[in-house]
Amino acid sequence: MSASLRTEFLGRQYENPFMNASGVHCLTIDELEELSNSKAGAFITKSSTEVEREGNPEPRYYSTPLGSINSMGLPNRGFKYYLDYVLDYQDKHPAANTPFFSVAGMSIDENLKLLRAIQDSAFDGVTELNLSCPNVPGKPQLAYDFEVTEELLSKVFSFFKKPLGVKLPPYFDFAHFDTAASILNKFPLAYVNCINSVGNGLYVDLETESVVIKPKNGFGGIGGEYVKPTALANVRGFYTRLNSSIKIIGTGGIRTGQDAFEHLLCGATMLQVGTELYEEGVSVFERLLHELEDIMNKKGYTSIDEFRGKLSSL
């Protein structure tokens, strides 16, 4: 029997676990429609702020031999643009899963305002709160401040009753995994998304003896193959620490079906593709599907649930 990639996530059925990573190929309605018509099992909007943002000056993205460096600065068309889109989508496609909706307010108060608007709307999908944007000058990543993270989530869940996940930055120490998990386990989170890009890397062009992106004197988030081991560690670290009701979305370094298989083996339920989607376009999803199916067939797995989370230790 051929392998099935059908995936259940938060009580909803998806044809496969693949999605775009928020921030890639989701800025405009045209791009979101291309995702909708692709082989991706689901898709998510650009992380939105209350008002439209141009983002950081260009060049702000650069392809490297093992991935990418970017300092986009949250360019987006504004919260209402994406909310109107997802509400229209669910009206036009009542039998389909509503797109995931990502928000990334520039302050705690802005995050609360946006989430209240979602709670009060007819939106029936899944919301992702981005606690981990590393590329806005002068703005720290919320999720590295554990006290503020707990304060924010306490305020959010005092009124927010719809499915909510959080996008996390990479953590690098077991003590940080332990502390973050102890906080996240206090709340009825739907999922955590591991990881956003590794913040504040630097890439040098040997020929020009220069940095390659303009914002922040060349410092930017690192994605692609560089970050897969860190992403897998975060997926595994939280899979083994969080309540079983909190699912994991694996993001970081998914370039091949093998990368996808490894994320699932470490405990991810859904998978987001960033750098490779940027480089290859939406056709990447069809290729990844075939490559993951081939690996599962060779190993004799007929469903993802047969191996999800079952990483062996030595």
mmCIF file of C-alpha atoms in Angstrom:
data_model
loop_
_atom_site.group_PDB
_atom_site.id
_atom_site.type_symbol
_atom_site.label_atom_id
_atom_site.label_comp_id
_atom_site.label_asym_id
_atom_site.label_seq_id
_atom_site.Cartn_x
_atom_site.Cartn_y
_atom_site.Cartn_z
ATOM 1 C CA MET A 1 0.000 0.000 0.000
ATOM 2 C CA SER A 2 1.322 3.429 -0.923
ATOM 3 C CA ALA A 3 2.120 5.864 1.867
ATOM 4 C CA SER A 4 -0.559 8.362 2.849
ATOM 5 C CA LEU A 5 0.461 11.865 3.862
ATOM 6 C CA ARG A 6 -2.976 12.772 5.232
ATOM 7 C CA THR A 7 -2.576 14.674 8.454
ATOM 8 C CA GLU A 8 -4.923 15.525 11.288
ATOM 9 C CA PHE A 9 -4.128 18.804 13.006
ATOM 10 C CA LEU A 10 -6.338 20.361 15.682
ATOM 11 C CA GLY A 11 -9.248 18.182 14.623
ATOM 12 C CA ARG A 12 -8.999 19.185 10.962
ATOM 13 C CA GLN A 13 -7.960 16.934 8.086
ATOM 14 C CA TYR A 14 -5.218 18.025 5.666
ATOM 15 C CA GLU A 15 -4.048 16.220 2.534
ATOM 16 C CA ASN A 16 -0.435 16.591 3.662
ATOM 17 C CA PRO A 17 1.540 18.374 6.394
ATOM 18 C CA PHE A 18 3.263 20.985 4.204
ATOM 19 C CA MET A 19 2.711 24.747 4.509
ATOM 20 C CA ASN A 20 4.556 27.918 3.668
ATOM 21 C CA ALA A 21 6.433 29.605 6.479
ATOM 22 C CA SER A 22 4.803 32.913 7.323
ATOM 23 C CA GLY A 23 6.793 35.634 5.616
ATOM 24 C CA VAL A 24 7.414 33.668 2.418
ATOM 25 C CA HIS A 25 5.138 33.874 -0.631
ATOM 26 C CA CYS A 26 2.233 35.301 1.357
ATOM 27 C CA LEU A 27 2.508 39.085 1.203
ATOM 28 C CA THR A 28 -0.248 39.652 -1.346
ATOM 29 C CA ILE A 29 -3.586 38.065 -2.159
ATOM 30 C CA ASP A 30 -2.116 36.861 -5.463
ATOM 31 C CA GLU A 31 0.622 34.989 -3.614
ATOM 32 C CA LEU A 32 -1.849 33.547 -1.113
ATOM 33 C CA GLU A 33 -4.033 32.331 -3.977
ATOM 34 C CA GLU A 34 -1.023 30.628 -5.553
ATOM 35 C CA LEU A 35 -0.479 28.806 -2.263
ATOM 36 C CA SER A 36 -4.154 27.874 -2.154
ATOM 37 C CA ASN A 37 -3.866 26.346 -5.619
ATOM 38 C CA SER A 38 -0.572 24.577 -4.907
ATOM 39 C CA LYS A 39 0.030 21.097 -3.505
ATOM 40 C CA ALA A 40 0.576 22.493 0.002
ATOM 41 C CA GLY A 41 -1.727 20.934 2.569
ATOM 42 C CA ALA A 42 -2.325 24.301 4.239
ATOM 43 C CA PHE A 43 -1.042 27.864 4.106
ATOM 44 C CA ILE A 44 -0.590 30.874 6.339
ATOM 45 C CA THR A 45 -0.769 34.629 5.853
ATOM 46 C CA LYS A 46 2.078 37.076 6.285
ATOM 47 C CA SER A 47 2.556 38.127 9.906
ATOM 48 C CA SER A 48 0.527 41.310 10.062
ATOM 49 C CA THR A 49 0.768 44.468 12.097
ATOM 50 C CA GLU A 50 -2.101 46.849 12.726
ATOM 51 C CA VAL A 51 -1.048 49.175 9.910
ATOM 52 C CA GLU A 52 0.803 48.471 6.686
ATOM 53 C CA ARG A 53 4.598 48.341 6.884
ATOM 54 C CA GLU A 54 7.088 48.785 4.073
ATOM 55 C CA GLY A 55 9.707 46.858 6.021
ATOM 56 C CA ASN A 56 13.453 47.397 5.975
ATOM 57 C CA PRO A 57 15.392 48.973 3.084
ATOM 58 C CA GLU A 58 16.601 46.713 0.273
ATOM 59 C CA PRO A 59 18.600 44.626 -0.347
ATOM 60 C CA ARG A 60 17.135 42.731 2.595
ATOM 61 C CA TYR A 61 17.280 39.108 1.388
ATOM 62 C CA TYR A 62 20.310 37.264 0.039
ATOM 63 C CA SER A 63 20.704 33.662 -1.093
ATOM 64 C CA THR A 64 23.762 31.891 0.263
ATOM 65 C CA PRO A 65 25.274 28.502 -0.619
ATOM 66 C CA LEU A 66 23.591 26.825 2.361
ATOM 67 C CA GLY A 67 20.472 28.906 2.759
ATOM 68 C CA SER A 68 19.690 32.574 3.155
ATOM 69 C CA ILE A 69 20.089 35.682 5.251
ATOM 70 C CA ASN A 70 17.307 38.240 5.541
ATOM 71 C CA SER A 71 16.258 41.298 7.445
ATOM 72 C CA MET A 72 12.814 41.941 6.021
ATOM 73 C CA GLY A 73 11.447 43.997 8.903
ATOM 74 C CA LEU A 74 7.850 42.690 8.789
ATOM 75 C CA PRO A 75 6.686 44.164 5.489
ATOM 76 C CA ASN A 76 2.939 43.535 5.270
ATOM 77 C CA ARG A 77 -0.261 45.058 3.930
ATOM 78 C CA GLY A 78 -1.810 45.566 7.345
ATOM 79 C CA PHE A 79 -4.076 43.492 9.567
ATOM 80 C CA LYS A 80 -7.364 44.320 7.834
ATOM 81 C CA TYR A 81 -6.016 43.287 4.414
ATOM 82 C CA TYR A 82 -5.351 39.731 5.610
ATOM 83 C CA LEU A 83 -8.412 39.443 7.838
ATOM 84 C CA ASP A 84 -10.639 40.453 4.921
ATOM 85 C CA TYR A 85 -8.890 37.842 2.771
ATOM 86 C CA VAL A 86 -9.318 34.919 5.179
ATOM 87 C CA LEU A 87 -12.948 35.824 5.883
ATOM 88 C CA ASP A 88 -13.644 35.991 2.153
ATOM 89 C CA TYR A 89 -11.800 32.697 1.641
ATOM 90 C CA GLN A 90 -13.860 30.808 4.186
ATOM 91 C CA ASP A 91 -17.060 32.208 2.666
ATOM 92 C CA LYS A 92 -16.032 31.124 -0.843
ATOM 93 C CA HIS A 93 -14.616 27.734 0.208
ATOM 94 C CA PRO A 94 -16.892 26.455 2.984
ATOM 95 C CA ALA A 95 -15.684 22.874 2.565
ATOM 96 C CA ALA A 96 -11.985 23.805 2.704
ATOM 97 C CA ASN A 97 -9.754 24.516 5.692
ATOM 98 C CA THR A 98 -9.450 28.236 6.372
ATOM 99 C CA PRO A 99 -5.903 29.615 5.982
ATOM 100 C CA PHE A 100 -3.847 30.052 9.130
ATOM 101 C CA PHE A 101 -3.687 33.704 10.191
ATOM 102 C CA SER A 102 -0.436 35.178 11.538
ATOM 103 C CA VAL A 103 -0.100 38.341 13.626
ATOM 104 C CA ALA A 104 3.008 40.059 14.970
ATOM 105 C CA GLY A 105 2.126 43.260 16.775
ATOM 106 C CA MET A 106 4.864 45.775 17.501
ATOM 107 C CA SER A 107 3.945 45.809 21.207
ATOM 108 C CA ILE A 108 2.019 43.756 23.749
ATOM 109 C CA ASP A 109 -0.914 46.165 23.484
ATOM 110 C CA GLU A 110 -0.958 45.864 19.700
ATOM 111 C CA ASN A 111 -0.888 42.068 19.864
ATOM 112 C CA LEU A 112 -3.823 42.109 22.280
ATOM 113 C CA LYS A 113 -5.758 44.522 20.060
ATOM 114 C CA LEU A 114 -5.256 42.327 16.971
ATOM 115 C CA LEU A 115 -6.190 39.144 18.798
ATOM 116 C CA ARG A 116 -9.329 40.764 20.205
ATOM 117 C CA ALA A 117 -10.325 41.702 16.660
ATOM 118 C CA ILE A 118 -9.827 38.081 15.552
ATOM 119 C CA GLN A 119 -11.785 36.787 18.528
ATOM 120 C CA ASP A 120 -14.661 39.153 17.725
ATOM 121 C CA SER A 121 -14.621 38.286 14.004
ATOM 122 C CA ALA A 122 -16.196 35.378 12.123
ATOM 123 C CA PHE A 123 -12.754 33.854 11.494
ATOM 124 C CA ASP A 124 -12.966 30.111 12.161
ATOM 125 C CA GLY A 125 -9.380 29.079 11.427
ATOM 126 C CA VAL A 126 -6.135 28.862 13.382
ATOM 127 C CA THR A 127 -4.229 31.944 14.537
ATOM 128 C CA GLU A 128 -0.454 32.110 14.930
ATOM 129 C CA LEU A 129 1.052 34.711 17.243
ATOM 130 C CA ASN A 130 4.602 35.516 16.147
ATOM 131 C CA LEU A 131 6.744 35.971 19.274
ATOM 132 C CA SER A 132 10.010 35.743 17.393
ATOM 133 C CA CYS A 133 10.654 38.308 14.683
ATOM 134 C CA PRO A 134 14.418 38.991 14.861
ATOM 135 C CA ASN A 135 14.615 41.621 12.135
ATOM 136 C CA VAL A 136 12.882 44.777 13.379
ATOM 137 C CA PRO A 137 15.536 47.301 14.443
ATOM 138 C CA GLY A 138 15.172 48.238 18.087
ATOM 139 C CA LYS A 139 12.602 45.521 18.828
ATOM 140 C CA PRO A 140 13.743 42.457 20.829
ATOM 141 C CA GLN A 141 12.281 39.004 20.340
ATOM 142 C CA LEU A 142 9.463 38.634 22.852
ATOM 143 C CA ALA A 143 9.978 34.924 23.407
ATOM 144 C CA TYR A 144 13.492 35.438 24.798
ATOM 145 C CA ASP A 145 11.944 37.346 27.711
ATOM 146 C CA PHE A 146 10.184 34.587 29.647
ATOM 147 C CA GLU A 147 8.495 36.929 32.125
ATOM 148 C CA VAL A 148 6.983 39.071 29.365
ATOM 149 C CA THR A 149 5.952 35.971 27.394
ATOM 150 C CA GLU A 150 4.020 34.607 30.366
ATOM 151 C CA GLU A 151 2.446 38.005 31.001
ATOM 152 C CA LEU A 152 1.327 38.305 27.378
ATOM 153 C CA LEU A 153 -0.103 34.784 27.182
ATOM 154 C CA SER A 154 -1.974 35.292 30.457
ATOM 155 C CA LYS A 155 -3.638 38.373 29.011
ATOM 156 C CA VAL A 156 -4.327 36.667 25.662
ATOM 157 C CA PHE A 157 -6.042 33.623 27.114
ATOM 158 C CA SER A 158 -8.196 35.729 29.397
ATOM 159 C CA PHE A 159 -10.334 36.416 26.300
ATOM 160 C CA PHE A 160 -9.051 34.426 23.292
ATOM 161 C CA LYS A 161 -10.987 31.184 22.828
ATOM 162 C CA LYS A 162 -10.114 30.197 19.252
ATOM 163 C CA PRO A 163 -7.198 27.885 18.314
ATOM 164 C CA LEU A 164 -3.928 29.752 18.872
ATOM 165 C CA GLY A 165 -0.329 28.754 18.278
ATOM 166 C CA VAL A 166 2.894 30.679 18.857
ATOM 167 C CA LYS A 167 5.919 30.969 16.625
ATOM 168 C CA LEU A 168 9.097 30.661 18.643
ATOM 169 C CA PRO A 169 12.698 31.669 18.097
ATOM 170 C CA PRO A 170 15.394 29.015 18.426
ATOM 171 C CA TYR A 171 16.552 28.167 21.933
ATOM 172 C CA PHE A 172 20.045 26.849 22.500
ATOM 173 C CA ASP A 173 20.183 25.636 26.096
ATOM 174 C CA PHE A 174 18.337 22.847 27.927
ATOM 175 C CA ALA A 175 17.551 25.285 30.734
ATOM 176 C CA HIS A 176 15.794 27.523 28.233
ATOM 177 C CA PHE A 177 13.803 24.585 26.814
ATOM 178 C CA ASP A 178 12.757 23.712 30.355
ATOM 179 C CA THR A 179 11.749 27.243 31.312
ATOM 180 C CA ALA A 180 9.919 27.976 28.056
ATOM 181 C CA ALA A 181 8.029 24.666 28.219
ATOM 182 C CA SER A 182 7.027 25.238 31.843
ATOM 183 C CA ILE A 183 5.433 28.535 30.793
ATOM 184 C CA LEU A 184 3.807 27.271 27.602
ATOM 185 C CA ASN A 185 2.303 24.288 29.442
ATOM 186 C CA LYS A 186 0.278 26.671 31.611
ATOM 187 C CA PHE A 187 -1.858 27.737 28.657
ATOM 188 C CA PRO A 188 -4.330 26.049 26.264
ATOM 189 C CA LEU A 189 -2.059 26.545 23.262
ATOM 190 C CA ALA A 190 -2.892 24.665 20.084
ATOM 191 C CA TYR A 191 0.727 24.410 18.959
ATOM 192 C CA VAL A 192 4.205 25.877 18.936
ATOM 193 C CA ASN A 193 6.088 26.565 15.722
ATOM 194 C CA CYS A 194 9.817 25.775 15.914
ATOM 195 C CA ILE A 195 11.733 27.729 14.655
ATOM 196 C CA ASN A 196 11.898 31.219 13.261
ATOM 197 C CA SER A 197 15.219 32.107 11.670
ATOM 198 C CA VAL A 198 18.404 32.144 13.755
ATOM 199 C CA GLY A 199 18.666 35.833 14.521
ATOM 200 C CA ASN A 200 21.487 38.220 13.817
ATOM 201 C CA GLY A 201 23.800 36.189 11.663
ATOM 202 C CA LEU A 202 26.256 37.859 9.319
ATOM 203 C CA TYR A 203 27.309 36.886 5.791
ATOM 204 C CA VAL A 204 30.340 38.385 4.049
ATOM 205 C CA ASP A 205 30.932 38.778 0.310
ATOM 206 C CA LEU A 206 34.622 38.011 -0.228
ATOM 207 C CA GLU A 207 34.836 39.868 -3.551
ATOM 208 C CA THR A 208 33.390 43.138 -2.300
ATOM 209 C CA GLU A 209 34.595 42.706 1.297
ATOM 210 C CA SER A 210 31.105 43.766 2.308
ATOM 211 C CA VAL A 211 27.981 42.576 4.008
ATOM 212 C CA VAL A 212 25.206 41.454 1.628
ATOM 213 C CA ILE A 213 22.059 43.048 3.053
ATOM 214 C CA LYS A 214 21.489 46.697 3.935
ATOM 215 C CA PRO A 215 19.499 46.747 7.207
ATOM 216 C CA LYS A 216 21.243 46.551 10.586
ATOM 217 C CA ASN A 217 24.709 46.807 8.990
ATOM 218 C CA GLY A 218 24.274 43.371 7.424
ATOM 219 C CA PHE A 219 22.956 41.449 10.413
ATOM 220 C CA GLY A 220 19.981 39.248 9.608
ATOM 221 C CA GLY A 221 18.066 36.053 10.245
ATOM 222 C CA ILE A 222 19.679 32.855 8.955
ATOM 223 C CA GLY A 223 17.518 30.214 7.265
ATOM 224 C CA GLY A 224 17.886 27.138 5.091
ATOM 225 C CA GLU A 225 20.276 24.229 5.491
ATOM 226 C CA TYR A 226 22.325 26.109 8.081
ATOM 227 C CA VAL A 227 19.532 25.931 10.645
ATOM 228 C CA LYS A 228 18.125 22.418 10.251
ATOM 229 C CA PRO A 229 20.029 20.884 13.192
ATOM 230 C CA THR A 230 18.875 23.751 15.424
ATOM 231 C CA ALA A 231 15.300 23.427 14.163
ATOM 232 C CA LEU A 232 15.261 19.665 14.771
ATOM 233 C CA ALA A 233 16.653 20.181 18.271
ATOM 234 C CA ASN A 234 13.882 22.659 19.068
ATOM 235 C CA VAL A 235 11.170 20.424 17.620
ATOM 236 C CA ARG A 236 12.482 17.498 19.681
ATOM 237 C CA GLY A 237 13.132 19.610 22.762
ATOM 238 C CA PHE A 238 9.553 20.833 22.903
ATOM 239 C CA TYR A 239 7.958 17.574 21.739
ATOM 240 C CA THR A 240 9.461 15.857 24.781
ATOM 241 C CA ARG A 241 8.546 18.671 27.205
ATOM 242 C CA LEU A 242 5.138 20.031 26.218
ATOM 243 C CA ASN A 243 1.738 18.667 27.116
ATOM 244 C CA SER A 244 0.585 16.184 24.486
ATOM 245 C CA SER A 245 -2.292 18.523 23.609
ATOM 246 C CA ILE A 246 0.190 21.113 22.290
ATOM 247 C CA LYS A 247 1.263 20.131 18.776
ATOM 248 C CA ILE A 248 4.484 21.081 16.999
ATOM 249 C CA ILE A 249 4.926 22.729 13.607
ATOM 250 C CA GLY A 250 8.449 22.077 12.349
ATOM 251 C CA THR A 251 10.132 24.890 10.412
ATOM 252 C CA GLY A 252 13.736 25.297 9.392
ATOM 253 C CA GLY A 253 15.938 23.764 6.741
ATOM 254 C CA ILE A 254 13.276 21.741 4.924
ATOM 255 C CA ARG A 255 14.775 21.430 1.455
ATOM 256 C CA THR A 256 14.155 17.745 0.693
ATOM 257 C CA GLY A 257 11.797 14.943 1.626
ATOM 258 C CA GLN A 258 14.484 13.631 3.969
ATOM 259 C CA ASP A 259 14.454 16.927 5.865
ATOM 260 C CA ALA A 260 10.673 16.688 6.162
ATOM 261 C CA PHE A 261 10.891 13.084 7.388
ATOM 262 C CA GLU A 262 13.408 14.095 10.057
ATOM 263 C CA HIS A 263 11.165 16.888 11.361
ATOM 264 C CA LEU A 264 8.252 14.450 11.610
ATOM 265 C CA LEU A 265 10.438 11.813 13.267
ATOM 266 C CA CYS A 266 11.433 14.398 15.886
ATOM 267 C CA GLY A 267 7.763 15.067 16.649
ATOM 268 C CA ALA A 268 6.388 17.678 14.257
ATOM 269 C CA THR A 269 2.812 17.335 12.985
ATOM 270 C CA MET A 270 2.823 20.066 10.323
ATOM 271 C CA LEU A 271 5.822 21.390 8.356
ATOM 272 C CA GLN A 272 6.546 24.892 7.091
ATOM 273 C CA VAL A 273 8.896 25.669 4.213
ATOM 274 C CA GLY A 274 10.618 29.046 3.977
ATOM 275 C CA THR A 275 13.938 29.487 2.175
ATOM 276 C CA GLU A 276 13.327 26.692 -0.339
ATOM 277 C CA LEU A 277 9.879 28.086 -1.165
ATOM 278 C CA TYR A 278 11.443 31.502 -1.737
ATOM 279 C CA GLU A 279 14.029 29.985 -4.075
ATOM 280 C CA GLU A 280 11.894 27.438 -5.919
ATOM 281 C CA GLY A 281 8.338 28.769 -5.837
ATOM 282 C CA VAL A 282 5.153 26.846 -5.029
ATOM 283 C CA SER A 283 6.202 23.867 -7.164
ATOM 284 C CA VAL A 284 8.454 22.921 -4.232
ATOM 285 C CA PHE A 285 5.478 21.333 -2.474
ATOM 286 C CA GLU A 286 4.838 18.742 -5.186
ATOM 287 C CA ARG A 287 8.511 17.756 -5.176
ATOM 288 C CA LEU A 288 8.608 17.454 -1.383
ATOM 289 C CA LEU A 289 5.458 15.329 -1.392
ATOM 290 C CA HIS A 290 6.964 12.838 -3.828
ATOM 291 C CA GLU A 291 10.279 12.703 -1.976
ATOM 292 C CA LEU A 292 8.617 12.143 1.414
ATOM 293 C CA GLU A 293 6.314 9.483 -0.056
ATOM 294 C CA ASP A 294 9.307 7.686 -1.562
ATOM 295 C CA ILE A 295 11.105 7.562 1.787
ATOM 296 C CA MET A 296 7.989 6.290 3.576
ATOM 297 C CA ASN A 297 7.360 3.644 0.922
ATOM 298 C CA LYS A 298 10.965 2.406 1.121
ATOM 299 C CA LYS A 299 10.677 2.142 4.894
ATOM 300 C CA GLY A 300 7.282 0.458 4.727
ATOM 301 C CA TYR A 301 5.343 3.228 6.464
ATOM 302 C CA THR A 302 1.760 3.733 5.299
ATOM 303 C CA SER A 303 1.056 6.789 7.465
ATOM 304 C CA ILE A 304 3.004 9.539 9.212
ATOM 305 C CA ASP A 305 1.578 8.511 12.591
ATOM 306 C CA GLU A 306 3.548 5.247 12.362
ATOM 307 C CA PHE A 307 6.849 7.088 12.896
ATOM 308 C CA ARG A 308 6.014 10.581 14.151
ATOM 309 C CA GLY A 309 7.998 11.404 17.287
ATOM 310 C CA LYS A 310 9.656 7.978 17.409
ATOM 311 C CA LEU A 311 13.235 9.181 17.162
ATOM 312 C CA SER A 312 15.599 6.630 18.712
ATOM 313 C CA SER A 313 18.374 7.476 21.160
ATOM 314 C CA LEU A 314 21.677 5.618 21.386
#
